[in-house]
Amino acid sequence: MMNFKQFWTKKTLVGLGLGQFLSLLITSTGFSSSELAKKGINAPTSQSFLNYVLLTIVYGSVMLYRRQALKAKWYYYVVLGLVDVEANYLVVKAYQYTSITSVMLLDCWSIPSVMLLTFLFLKTKYRFRKIAGVIVCVAGLVMVVFSDVHAGDRSGGSNPRKGDLLVIAGATLYAISNVSEEFLVKNADRVELMSFLGLFGAIISAIQISIIERNELKSIHWTAGAAFPFVGFSLAMFLFYSFVPVLLKMSGSTMLNLSLLTSDMWAVVIRIFAYHEKVDWMYFLAFVAVAIGLIIYSGGDKEEDQRRADVANEDAERTKCADEETGLDRLNRGAIAGSSKTGETSKHDCATTTGGKEIMENKSVGKDMQDKKS
């Protein structure tokens, strides 16, 4: 039975705190995109492009300074960059066709997708406590959806079916991107991951901008009011992408996606204190539910780490015993072979000695006969 102290390990607290910091960064990007939308600017790929450029400059410089060989194949990063760019594009694009409530609900599809992908490809095993934490988090987000419906804030959108499909596709790509990043950050290098994700993300974004958003960028009247949200969005995304690998290596991609569920609730807090808006009471209940779900999911890492260490020690002990048994078996075989060889040598020596004695005896007998004749 797990006691209360096992929940509050250093790893759990750092994971929860870092997850909420990332959630706040996502919230700030949402407000930046909202400000751009109010100004009539609809260029999601262009917003992400600046983030990829920053990643390339900062982490690429570190890569050049290190001059280390790549730990992963370069074409892995090409695929990851393509998936990441299109995931960002599809989810932002979906807001044009469906309601924000539908986007919030369907975006949860990334959580079971991540769990399935990590189970299949990373061999991650989820215990009952982890699954219970996920259920509580998703239940909290469903409360937010019902709160929107109750408050009458839901709007149908121009083409809800198309928008919903875009969200599901984007959430699936997010899951693939997060699981791929988790694999690479655990098996390659964080700096390498960020620099190449930035490089190929920037190249793919530039190509997509030239095809899709070229006319949109030409029509933008670049003022301080338009440039500031762009810069704010890029800085927030740069920090988000920089700290995501840390949380992925520490707690995994499922914990990341669960932490990001609170971004909508942080947006509610900002609406209350910054814009003095009133929200439904269910938001607060949902926030508490998601927080409890995160604690349930991330808690008890100390127990699992100890269990994994015990399993590793048991495997090491078994390997050691097997090696000792193999060594003893070889030693016994060698002893038997040596004994046989020693026995043969002894027999040969005995035979030689016996033969020598017979020759000596024969010589003595012959000598005696000659003496007697004389």
Coordinates of C-alpha atoms in Angstrom, one line a residue:
M1 CA 0.0 0.0 0.0
M2 CA 1.4 3.4 -1.0
N3 CA 1.6 6.0 1.7
F4 CA 1.1 9.7 1.2
K5 CA 4.8 10.6 1.4
Q6 CA 5.5 8.5 -1.6
F7 CA 3.5 10.9 -3.7
W8 CA 5.5 13.9 -2.8
T9 CA 8.9 12.9 -4.1
K10 CA 11.2 15.5 -5.6
K11 CA 10.7 14.0 -9.1
T12 CA 6.9 14.3 -8.7
L13 CA 7.0 17.9 -7.6
V14 CA 9.4 18.9 -10.3
G15 CA 7.3 17.1 -12.9
L16 CA 4.1 18.8 -11.8
G17 CA 5.7 22.2 -11.6
L18 CA 7.3 22.0 -15.0
G19 CA 4.1 20.6 -16.5
Q20 CA 2.2 23.7 -15.3
F21 CA 4.9 26.0 -16.5
L22 CA 4.5 24.5 -20.0
S23 CA 0.7 24.8 -19.7
L24 CA 1.1 28.5 -18.9
L25 CA 3.3 28.9 -22.0
I26 CA 0.7 27.3 -24.1
T27 CA -1.9 29.6 -22.6
S28 CA 0.1 32.6 -23.5
T29 CA 0.5 31.4 -27.1
G30 CA -3.3 31.0 -27.2
F31 CA -3.8 34.6 -26.1
S32 CA -1.2 35.8 -28.7
S33 CA -3.0 33.9 -31.5
S34 CA -6.3 35.4 -30.2
E35 CA -4.9 38.9 -30.5
L36 CA -3.6 38.2 -34.0
A37 CA -7.1 36.8 -35.0
K38 CA -8.7 40.0 -33.7
K39 CA -6.5 42.0 -36.0
G40 CA -7.5 39.8 -38.9
I41 CA -4.2 38.0 -39.2
N42 CA -4.5 34.3 -39.9
A43 CA -1.1 32.8 -40.5
P44 CA -0.4 29.9 -38.2
T45 CA 2.5 28.5 -40.1
S46 CA 4.2 31.9 -40.1
Q47 CA 3.8 32.1 -36.3
S48 CA 5.5 28.8 -35.8
F49 CA 8.3 29.6 -38.4
L50 CA 9.9 32.1 -36.0
N51 CA 10.0 29.6 -33.3
Y52 CA 11.8 27.0 -35.5
V53 CA 14.3 29.7 -36.5
L54 CA 15.1 30.5 -32.9
L55 CA 15.6 26.8 -32.1
T56 CA 18.0 26.5 -35.0
I57 CA 20.1 29.5 -34.1
V58 CA 20.3 28.7 -30.3
Y59 CA 20.7 25.0 -30.3
G60 CA 22.4 24.8 -33.7
S61 CA 25.2 27.0 -32.3
V62 CA 25.7 24.7 -29.4
M63 CA 25.8 21.7 -31.8
L64 CA 28.5 23.4 -33.9
Y65 CA 30.5 24.3 -30.8
R66 CA 30.4 20.7 -29.5
R67 CA 31.3 19.1 -32.9
Q68 CA 29.9 15.8 -31.9
A69 CA 28.7 13.0 -34.2
L70 CA 25.0 12.6 -34.6
K71 CA 23.4 10.1 -32.2
A72 CA 20.3 9.6 -34.4
K73 CA 19.8 9.4 -38.2
W74 CA 19.2 12.8 -39.7
Y75 CA 16.1 11.7 -41.7
Y76 CA 14.3 10.9 -38.4
Y77 CA 14.4 14.6 -37.7
V78 CA 13.0 15.4 -41.2
V79 CA 10.0 13.2 -40.5
L80 CA 9.6 14.7 -37.0
G81 CA 9.8 18.2 -38.3
L82 CA 7.1 17.5 -40.9
V83 CA 4.8 15.9 -38.3
D84 CA 5.3 18.8 -35.9
V85 CA 4.6 21.5 -38.4
E86 CA 1.5 19.9 -39.7
A87 CA 0.2 19.2 -36.2
N88 CA 0.4 22.8 -35.3
Y89 CA -1.2 23.9 -38.6
L90 CA -4.1 21.5 -38.4
V91 CA -5.2 22.3 -34.9
V92 CA -5.0 26.1 -35.4
K93 CA -6.8 25.7 -38.7
A94 CA -9.7 23.8 -37.0
Y95 CA -10.8 26.9 -35.2
Q96 CA -12.1 28.3 -38.5
Y97 CA -14.6 25.5 -38.9
T98 CA -15.7 24.3 -35.4
S99 CA -16.3 25.6 -31.9
I100 CA -13.6 26.0 -29.3
T101 CA -15.6 23.5 -27.1
S102 CA -15.2 20.8 -29.8
V103 CA -11.5 21.6 -30.2
M104 CA -11.0 21.3 -26.4
L105 CA -12.8 18.0 -26.2
L106 CA -11.4 16.3 -29.3
D107 CA -7.9 17.5 -28.5
C108 CA -8.0 14.9 -25.7
W109 CA -7.6 12.3 -28.4
S110 CA -3.8 12.8 -28.1
I111 CA -3.8 11.2 -24.6
P112 CA -5.0 7.7 -25.5
S113 CA -3.0 8.0 -28.8
V114 CA 0.2 8.7 -26.8
M115 CA -0.5 5.8 -24.4
L116 CA -1.1 3.4 -27.2
L117 CA 2.0 4.5 -29.1
T118 CA 4.2 4.4 -26.0
F119 CA 2.9 0.9 -25.2
L120 CA 3.5 -0.4 -28.7
F121 CA 6.8 1.2 -29.5
L122 CA 8.5 2.3 -26.3
K123 CA 7.2 -0.8 -24.3
T124 CA 5.8 1.5 -21.6
K125 CA 3.5 -0.4 -19.1
Y126 CA 0.7 1.6 -17.4
R127 CA -0.4 0.4 -14.0
F128 CA -3.9 0.9 -12.7
R129 CA -3.0 4.1 -10.8
K130 CA -1.7 5.7 -14.1
I131 CA -4.9 4.9 -15.9
A132 CA -7.0 6.2 -13.0
G133 CA -5.1 9.5 -13.1
V134 CA -5.8 9.8 -16.9
I135 CA -9.5 9.1 -16.4
V136 CA -9.8 11.8 -13.6
C137 CA -8.0 14.4 -15.8
V138 CA -10.2 13.7 -18.8
A139 CA -13.3 13.8 -16.6
G140 CA -12.2 17.3 -15.4
L141 CA -11.9 18.5 -19.0
V142 CA -15.3 17.1 -19.8
M143 CA -16.6 19.3 -17.0
V144 CA -15.1 22.3 -18.8
V145 CA -17.0 21.3 -21.9
F146 CA -20.3 21.0 -20.0
S147 CA -19.5 24.4 -18.4
D148 CA -19.2 26.0 -21.8
V149 CA -22.5 24.4 -22.9
H150 CA -24.1 25.5 -19.7
A151 CA -22.9 29.1 -20.1
G152 CA -24.1 29.3 -23.7
D153 CA -20.6 30.0 -25.1
R154 CA -20.7 27.3 -27.6
S155 CA -20.9 28.2 -31.3
G156 CA -21.4 25.7 -34.0
G157 CA -18.8 26.9 -36.5
S158 CA -19.1 27.1 -40.3
N159 CA -18.3 23.4 -40.9
P160 CA -18.1 21.4 -37.6
R161 CA -17.5 18.0 -39.2
K162 CA -14.5 19.3 -41.1
G163 CA -13.2 21.1 -38.1
D164 CA -13.6 18.0 -35.9
L165 CA -11.7 15.9 -38.4
L166 CA -8.9 18.5 -38.4
V167 CA -8.6 18.4 -34.6
I168 CA -8.5 14.6 -34.5
A169 CA -5.8 14.5 -37.2
G170 CA -3.8 17.2 -35.5
A171 CA -4.1 15.5 -32.1
T172 CA -2.9 12.2 -33.6
L173 CA 0.1 14.0 -35.1
Y174 CA 0.8 15.7 -31.8
A175 CA 0.8 12.2 -30.2
I176 CA 3.3 10.9 -32.8
S177 CA 5.5 14.0 -32.4
N178 CA 5.5 13.7 -28.6
V179 CA 6.3 10.0 -28.6
S180 CA 9.1 10.5 -31.2
E181 CA 10.6 13.3 -29.1
E182 CA 10.4 11.1 -26.0
F183 CA 12.3 8.3 -27.8
L184 CA 14.9 10.6 -29.3
V185 CA 15.5 12.6 -26.0
K186 CA 16.0 9.3 -24.1
N187 CA 18.2 7.6 -26.8
A188 CA 19.9 10.6 -28.5
D189 CA 20.5 14.1 -27.2
R190 CA 18.3 17.0 -26.3
V191 CA 20.4 19.7 -28.0
E192 CA 20.6 17.6 -31.1
L193 CA 16.8 17.1 -31.1
M194 CA 16.0 20.8 -30.7
S195 CA 18.6 22.0 -33.3
F196 CA 17.5 19.6 -36.0
L197 CA 13.8 19.9 -35.2
G198 CA 14.2 23.7 -35.5
L199 CA 16.2 23.3 -38.8
F200 CA 13.9 21.0 -40.6
G201 CA 10.8 22.6 -39.1
A202 CA 11.9 26.0 -40.4
I203 CA 12.6 24.6 -43.9
I204 CA 9.2 22.8 -44.1
S205 CA 7.4 25.9 -42.7
A206 CA 9.1 28.2 -45.2
I207 CA 8.0 25.9 -48.1
Q208 CA 4.5 25.8 -46.7
I209 CA 4.3 29.6 -46.2
S210 CA 5.4 30.2 -49.8
I211 CA 2.6 28.0 -51.0
I212 CA -0.3 28.7 -48.6
E213 CA 0.3 31.9 -46.7
R214 CA 2.2 34.1 -49.1
N215 CA -0.7 36.4 -49.9
E216 CA -1.7 36.5 -46.2
L217 CA 1.7 37.9 -45.3
K218 CA 1.6 40.5 -48.0
S219 CA -1.7 41.8 -46.8
I220 CA -0.5 42.3 -43.2
H221 CA 0.1 45.9 -42.1
W222 CA 3.1 45.5 -39.9
T223 CA 2.7 47.7 -36.9
A224 CA 3.8 47.4 -33.3
G225 CA 0.4 46.0 -32.4
A226 CA 0.8 43.3 -35.0
A227 CA 4.5 42.5 -34.4
F228 CA 4.3 42.2 -30.6
P229 CA 1.9 39.2 -30.6
F230 CA 4.1 37.5 -33.2
V231 CA 7.2 38.0 -31.1
G232 CA 5.4 37.0 -27.9
F233 CA 4.1 33.8 -29.6
S234 CA 7.5 32.9 -30.8
L235 CA 9.3 33.4 -27.5
A236 CA 6.6 31.4 -25.6
M237 CA 6.9 28.6 -28.2
F238 CA 10.7 28.6 -28.0
L239 CA 10.6 28.2 -24.2
F240 CA 7.9 25.5 -24.6
Y241 CA 9.9 23.5 -27.1
S242 CA 13.1 23.9 -25.0
F243 CA 11.5 22.5 -21.8
V244 CA 9.3 19.8 -23.3
P245 CA 12.2 17.4 -23.7
V246 CA 13.1 17.8 -20.0
L247 CA 9.6 16.7 -19.0
L248 CA 9.5 14.0 -21.6
K249 CA 12.8 12.5 -20.2
M250 CA 11.6 12.8 -16.6
S251 CA 7.9 11.7 -16.8
G252 CA 7.1 10.7 -20.4
S253 CA 4.8 12.0 -23.1
T254 CA 1.5 11.0 -21.3
M255 CA 2.4 13.3 -18.4
L256 CA 3.1 16.1 -20.8
N257 CA -0.3 15.8 -22.5
L258 CA -2.1 15.6 -19.2
S259 CA -0.4 18.7 -17.9
L260 CA -1.4 20.7 -21.0
L261 CA -5.1 20.0 -20.2
T262 CA -4.9 22.8 -17.6
S263 CA -4.0 25.4 -20.2
D264 CA -7.7 26.2 -20.8
M265 CA -8.2 26.6 -17.1
W266 CA -5.2 28.9 -16.8
A267 CA -6.9 30.9 -19.6
V268 CA -9.9 31.1 -17.4
V269 CA -7.9 32.4 -14.5
I270 CA -6.4 35.1 -16.7
R271 CA -9.8 36.1 -17.9
I272 CA -11.0 36.5 -14.3
F273 CA -8.1 38.6 -13.0
A274 CA -6.9 40.4 -16.2
Y275 CA -10.2 41.0 -18.0
H276 CA -12.6 40.8 -15.0
E277 CA -14.8 38.3 -16.7
K278 CA -17.2 35.9 -14.9
V279 CA -17.0 32.2 -15.5
D280 CA -19.1 29.2 -14.5
W281 CA -18.4 27.5 -11.2
M282 CA -17.8 24.2 -13.0
Y283 CA -14.5 25.6 -14.2
F284 CA -13.1 25.6 -10.7
L285 CA -14.3 22.0 -10.0
A286 CA -12.7 20.9 -13.3
F287 CA -9.4 22.5 -12.4
V288 CA -9.4 20.7 -9.1
A289 CA -10.2 17.4 -10.9
V290 CA -7.4 17.8 -13.4
A291 CA -5.0 18.7 -10.6
I292 CA -5.9 15.6 -8.6
G293 CA -5.6 13.4 -11.7
L294 CA -2.1 14.8 -12.4
I295 CA -1.1 14.0 -8.8
I296 CA -2.5 10.5 -9.1
Y297 CA -0.7 9.9 -12.4
S298 CA 2.7 11.3 -11.4
G299 CA 2.7 10.1 -7.8
G300 CA 4.5 7.1 -6.5
D301 CA 7.5 7.4 -8.9
K302 CA 9.8 6.6 -6.1
E303 CA 8.0 3.2 -5.6
E304 CA 8.2 2.4 -9.3
D305 CA 11.9 3.4 -9.5
Q306 CA 12.6 1.2 -6.5
R307 CA 10.6 -1.6 -8.1
R308 CA 12.5 -1.2 -11.4
A309 CA 15.8 -1.1 -9.5
D310 CA 14.9 -4.3 -7.7
V311 CA 14.0 -5.9 -11.0
A312 CA 17.3 -4.8 -12.5
N313 CA 19.2 -6.1 -9.4
E314 CA 17.4 -9.4 -9.7
D315 CA 18.3 -9.6 -13.4
A316 CA 21.9 -8.8 -12.6
E317 CA 21.9 -11.4 -9.8
R318 CA 20.5 -14.0 -12.2
T319 CA 23.1 -13.1 -14.8
K320 CA 25.9 -13.3 -12.2
C321 CA 24.6 -16.7 -11.0
A322 CA 24.4 -18.0 -14.6
D323 CA 27.9 -16.8 -15.3
E324 CA 29.2 -18.4 -12.1
E325 CA 27.4 -21.7 -13.0
T326 CA 28.9 -21.5 -16.5
G327 CA 32.4 -20.8 -15.1
L328 CA 32.1 -23.7 -12.6
D329 CA 30.9 -26.0 -15.4
R330 CA 33.9 -25.1 -17.5
L331 CA 36.2 -25.5 -14.6
N332 CA 34.8 -28.9 -13.8
R333 CA 35.2 -29.9 -17.5
G334 CA 38.7 -28.7 -17.4
A335 CA 39.5 -30.6 -14.2
I336 CA 38.1 -33.8 -15.6
A337 CA 40.0 -33.4 -18.8
G338 CA 43.1 -32.5 -16.8
S339 CA 42.6 -35.6 -14.6
S340 CA 42.3 -37.8 -17.7
K341 CA 45.4 -36.4 -19.2
T342 CA 47.3 -36.6 -15.9
G343 CA 46.2 -40.2 -15.6
E344 CA 47.4 -41.1 -19.0
T345 CA 50.7 -39.4 -18.3
S346 CA 51.0 -41.2 -15.0
K347 CA 50.4 -44.5 -16.7
H348 CA 53.0 -43.6 -19.4
D349 CA 55.4 -42.6 -16.7
C350 CA 54.7 -45.8 -14.8
A351 CA 55.1 -47.9 -17.9
T352 CA 58.4 -46.1 -18.7
T353 CA 59.5 -46.6 -15.1
T354 CA 58.5 -50.2 -15.1
G355 CA 60.2 -50.8 -18.5
G356 CA 63.4 -49.1 -17.2
K357 CA 63.4 -51.2 -14.1
E358 CA 63.0 -54.4 -16.3
I359 CA 65.9 -53.3 -18.5
M360 CA 68.1 -52.6 -15.5
E361 CA 67.2 -55.9 -13.9
N362 CA 68.0 -57.7 -17.2
K363 CA 71.3 -56.0 -17.4
S364 CA 72.1 -57.0 -13.8
V365 CA 71.2 -60.6 -14.5
G366 CA 73.4 -60.7 -17.6
K367 CA 76.3 -59.2 -15.7
D368 CA 75.9 -61.8 -13.0
M369 CA 75.9 -64.7 -15.6
Q370 CA 79.1 -63.3 -17.1
D371 CA 80.8 -63.1 -13.7
K372 CA 79.9 -66.7 -13.0
K373 CA 81.2 -67.9 -16.3
S374 CA 84.5 -66.2 -15.7

